[in-house]
Amino acid sequence: MTTTTTSNSALEVRNPSDGQLVGTVSVDDRDAVNRRATQLRLAQRAWAEAGPRQRSKWLRLWRDWILTHSDELTDLLQAETGKVRPDALVETTASCEFITYYADHAEEFLADERVKTAGLLSLPKRLSKTYQPYPLVGLITPWNFPITLFLMDAAPALAAGCAVLAKPSEETPLTCARVIDGWREIGAPPVLAHVTGAGDTGAAVVDAADFVQFTGSTATGRQVALRCAEQLKPVSLELGGKDPAIVLEDADLARAVEGVAWGGLFNAGQVCISVERVYVVAAVYEEFVARLTQRVQSLTQGADAGNDVGAMVTARQVDIADRHVSEAVAAGAKVVAGGKRGAAGNYYTPTVLVDVDHTMSCMTEETFGPTIPVMCVADEEEAIRLANDSTYGLSATVWTRDRARARRVARRLEVGAVNINDVFSNLFAMTLPHSGWKASGMGARLGGADGLHKYCRVRAVTEPRLPVRARELTWYPYSAWRTAIAAKMLRAAAGRGLSQRLGQNKEHRR
Ligand code: NAD
């Protein structure tokens, strides 16, 4: 079943759990995107001049609007994504923290910064950095978290003083649009708008923006990066993943089982940092698999209140999960839980696979579905080697009671984040950067002040500390004596490290 039907001028959004029509949106062409971009740019000048304190007031009012409308937004989100209620609620409530954090810190993070001097030539100068927002940020998002992935970048970009043109996924454009309605309803300056459509609309947003924040698949991210490279346009990419979980023999097994089950199946496995593959040390493998199987088999699936696992957003994603399972089974893997499509709607039963290895797509390609393949490994070394054997490098989890060991393992993993004895906890840690290594991304989001500075161009400013004369020693006209003095001073300053080392060597020889 396909959730979204496209025609040249309109997109139908259907409920993934039952195929019912939820809404229709226009397909915005390049002209429509450019018109919207021009309006946003005009309004952005006053927005930037208003300063962080004034902008933060609007951001807080918007957050309050979202929280007041949380029930309505959660209903709409469930309808267009097929999420179960608890999974949808996180989006409409917890995501507001991104707004609160950047509203509370924008003034501090955007203040001019004094910088220490280094080197002789800059010694007589007062050095500072000032931050100037990019006028227009293009914000392109996927369908798995239509509100969270929008807010976690829209909040810092707006707080920085940018205008934001959002392009939500064509599969789930409705809730994001409603959240943007909220910005208008509170009467905020017209610096936030959205366009709807698929790849062509997204490409037009890339061309219209001064900075592109893209979240989506690695394949599309590559196209966006190439386009930005042609235009020398800054871009930040948050892409796909194949996150490993490492369960060591000294893990708290009860917690590891519950964490891996939730980390692999939350949001029907459609989370960029889902647990996508598990490596369990042989000593506890049998017990881990038995307990995980029991937990996963106990979960209920469906759209009704009280269910644990919801639908998948697209029929295409169900096909991918199904292909990964059937390819694995054909190559010798065993299904110990689930492993079937649902009878109706975009459902795939929560699945545990064993006897898997790295020749199988379920262990190497992003599944983005409710499947947990578990592999037995000899020891920690083998687990680390296999965890790093991936083109992706988004995040990982490590399960052990030994904290020092966990940190040691974490340092060896080629990923942008490691959660020890937990899953997803880096996602809402706004003071930490959220970035993917290898094919999982470029740049980062959040990370305290960095998450706001990325939406600004930085300007270096120098000014004389002391009263200045008509000309400096190094200026025109050149003369032999001035050049000789300048050369001596520059040599002395540049070679300071060298002369100190020479001095130390003399000391040693004595
Ligand atoms: P996708 O790449 O198909 O689409 C993402 C967005 O890009 C959509 O809005 C789409 O319309 C737009 N788009 C398509 N072609 C474009 C083009 N040429 N130029 C500009 N925009 C274009 O991804 P998806 O299937 O919607 O989302 C799933 C993927 O997103 C998974 O790979 C998942 O891992 C990834 N993801 C990553 C993160 C992260 O933070 N790293 C978070 C969530 C999802």
Coordinates of N, CA and C and ligand atoms in Angstrom, one line a residue, residues 139-145 149 152-153 167-172 197-206 212-221 223-224 227 237-242 270-273 276 314 316-317 366 368 392 394 427 434-436 440-441 445, ligand 1:
L139 N 15.6 24.2 5.2 CA 15.5 23.1 6.2 C 14.7 22.0 5.6
I140 N 15.5 21.0 5.2 CA 14.8 19.8 4.5 C 14.8 18.6 5.4
T141 N 13.6 18.1 5.6 CA 13.5 17.0 6.6 C 12.8 15.7 6.1
P142 N 13.1 14.6 6.7 CA 12.5 13.3 6.3 C 11.1 13.1 7.0
W143 N 10.6 11.8 6.9 CA 9.3 11.6 7.4 C 9.2 10.9 8.7
N144 N 10.4 10.5 9.3 CA 10.3 9.7 10.5 C 9.9 10.5 11.8
F145 N 10.4 11.8 11.9 CA 10.1 12.7 13.0 C 9.7 14.1 12.4
L149 N 12.6 16.7 14.1 CA 13.7 17.1 13.2 C 13.6 18.4 12.6
M152 N 14.4 20.9 15.9 CA 15.8 20.9 16.5 C 16.7 21.8 15.6
D153 N 16.3 22.1 14.4 CA 17.1 23.0 13.6 C 16.4 24.4 13.4
K167 N 11.1 22.5 4.2 CA 10.5 21.6 3.2 C 10.4 20.2 3.9
P168 N 9.2 20.0 4.5 CA 9.0 18.7 5.1 C 8.9 17.6 4.0
S169 N 9.0 16.4 4.5 CA 8.9 15.2 3.6 C 7.5 15.2 2.9
E170 N 7.5 14.8 1.7 CA 6.2 14.7 0.9 C 5.3 13.7 1.5
E171 N 5.9 12.7 2.4 CA 5.1 11.7 3.0 C 4.3 12.2 4.2
T172 N 4.9 13.2 4.9 CA 4.4 13.7 6.2 C 4.4 15.2 6.3
G197 N 6.1 19.4 -1.4 CA 6.5 18.8 -2.6 C 7.5 17.7 -2.3
A198 N 8.1 17.1 -3.4 CA 9.0 16.1 -3.2 C 10.5 16.6 -3.6
G199 N 11.2 15.8 -4.3 CA 12.6 16.1 -4.5 C 12.9 17.4 -5.3
D200 N 12.0 17.7 -6.3 CA 12.2 18.9 -7.1 C 12.0 20.1 -6.2
T201 N 11.0 20.1 -5.3 CA 10.8 21.2 -4.4 C 12.0 21.4 -3.5
G202 N 12.5 20.2 -3.0 CA 13.7 20.2 -2.1 C 14.9 20.8 -2.8
A203 N 15.1 20.4 -4.1 CA 16.2 21.0 -4.8 C 16.1 22.5 -5.0
A204 N 14.9 23.0 -5.2 CA 14.6 24.4 -5.4 C 14.9 25.1 -4.1
V205 N 14.6 24.5 -3.0 CA 15.0 25.1 -1.6 C 16.5 25.2 -1.5
V206 N 17.2 24.1 -1.9 CA 18.6 24.1 -1.8 C 19.2 25.3 -2.6
V212 N 22.1 25.3 4.0 CA 21.2 24.2 3.8 C 21.4 23.2 5.0
Q213 N 20.3 23.0 5.7 CA 20.3 21.9 6.8 C 19.5 20.8 6.2
F214 N 20.2 19.7 5.9 CA 19.4 18.5 5.3 C 19.5 17.4 6.3
T215 N 18.3 16.7 6.5 CA 18.2 15.5 7.2 C 17.5 14.5 6.3
G216 N 18.1 13.3 6.1 CA 17.5 12.4 5.2 C 18.5 11.3 4.9
S217 N 18.2 10.6 3.8 CA 19.1 9.4 3.4 C 20.4 9.9 2.9
T218 N 21.4 9.0 3.0 CA 22.7 9.3 2.5 C 22.7 9.5 1.0
A219 N 21.9 8.8 0.3 CA 21.9 9.0 -1.2 C 21.4 10.4 -1.5
T220 N 20.3 10.9 -0.9 CA 19.9 12.2 -1.2 C 20.9 13.3 -0.7
G221 N 21.4 13.0 0.5 CA 22.4 13.9 1.1 C 23.6 14.1 0.2
Q223 N 23.5 14.1 -3.1 CA 23.0 15.0 -4.2 C 23.0 16.4 -3.7
V224 N 22.5 16.6 -2.5 CA 22.4 17.9 -1.9 C 23.8 18.5 -1.7
R227 N 25.2 19.7 -5.0 CA 24.6 20.9 -5.5 C 25.1 22.1 -4.7
L237 N 24.7 18.0 7.0 CA 24.0 16.8 6.5 C 23.9 15.8 7.7
E238 N 22.6 15.4 8.0 CA 22.4 14.4 9.0 C 21.8 13.2 8.3
L239 N 22.5 12.1 8.1 CA 22.1 11.1 7.2 C 21.8 9.7 7.9
G240 N 21.9 8.7 7.1 CA 21.5 7.4 7.6 C 22.4 6.7 8.5
G241 N 22.0 5.6 9.1 CA 22.9 4.9 10.0 C 22.6 3.4 10.1
K242 N 23.5 2.7 10.7 CA 23.3 1.3 10.9 C 23.9 1.0 12.3
Q270 N 12.0 3.2 12.9 CA 12.3 4.3 11.9 C 12.9 5.5 12.6
V271 N 14.1 5.2 13.2 CA 14.9 6.3 13.9 C 16.3 6.2 13.3
C272 N 16.9 7.3 13.0 CA 18.2 7.3 12.5 C 19.2 6.6 13.4
I273 N 19.0 6.7 14.7 CA 19.9 6.1 15.7 C 19.3 4.9 16.3
E276 N 20.3 -1.1 15.1 CA 20.0 -1.8 13.8 C 20.8 -3.2 13.8
T314 N 6.0 4.4 5.2 CA 5.8 4.2 3.8 C 5.8 2.6 3.5
R316 N 7.1 1.4 0.9 CA 8.5 1.2 0.4 C 9.4 0.7 1.6
Q317 N 9.2 1.3 2.7 CA 10.1 1.0 3.9 C 9.7 -0.5 4.4
E366 N 21.1 0.0 5.9 CA 20.1 0.6 6.8 C 18.7 -0.1 6.5
F368 N 15.9 0.5 8.8 CA 14.9 1.6 9.1 C 13.5 0.9 9.3
Y392 N 28.6 3.3 7.6 CA 27.9 4.4 8.4 C 28.7 4.6 9.7
L394 N 26.9 6.6 12.7 CA 26.0 7.6 13.4 C 26.2 7.5 14.9
L427 N 20.3 12.3 22.0 CA 19.4 13.0 21.1 C 18.9 14.3 21.7
H434 N 25.3 16.6 17.7 CA 24.7 15.5 17.1 C 25.2 15.4 15.7
S435 N 26.1 14.4 15.5 CA 26.7 14.4 14.2 C 27.0 12.9 13.8
G436 N 27.0 12.7 12.5 CA 27.4 11.4 12.0 C 28.8 11.4 11.4
S440 N 27.4 8.8 7.4 CA 26.2 9.3 8.2 C 26.1 10.8 8.3
G441 N 27.0 11.5 7.8 CA 26.8 13.0 7.8 C 28.0 13.8 7.7
R445 N 24.6 19.1 14.4 CA 23.6 20.0 15.0 C 23.7 20.0 16.5
Ligands
NAD1 P1 15.1 11.1 1.7 O1 16.5 11.4 1.5 O2 14.4 10.3 0.7 O3 14.3 12.5 1.8 C1 14.6 13.5 2.8 C2 14.1 14.8 2.3 O4 14.8 15.2 1.1 C3 12.6 14.8 1.9 O5 12.0 16.0 2.3 C4 12.7 14.8 0.3 O6 11.6 15.3 -0.3 C5 13.9 15.7 0.1 N1 14.6 15.5 -1.2 C6 14.6 14.4 -2.0 N2 15.4 14.7 -3.1 C7 15.9 15.9 -2.9 C8 16.9 16.7 -3.6 N3 17.4 16.2 -4.8 N4 17.2 17.9 -3.1 C9 16.7 18.3 -2.0 N5 15.8 17.6 -1.2 C10 15.4 16.4 -1.7 O7 15.0 10.5 3.2 P2 13.7 9.9 3.9 O8 13.4 8.5 3.3 O9 12.6 10.9 3.9 O10 14.2 9.6 5.4 C11 14.8 8.5 5.9 C12 16.3 8.7 6.0 O11 16.6 9.8 6.8 C13 17.0 7.5 6.6 O12 18.2 7.2 5.9 C14 17.4 8.0 8.0 O13 18.5 7.4 8.6 C15 17.6 9.5 7.7 N6 17.5 10.3 9.0 C16 18.7 10.8 9.5 C17 18.6 11.5 10.7 C18 19.9 12.0 11.3 O14 19.8 12.9 12.2 N7 21.1 11.6 11.0 C19 17.4 11.7 11.3 C20 16.3 11.1 10.8 C21 16.4 10.4 9.6

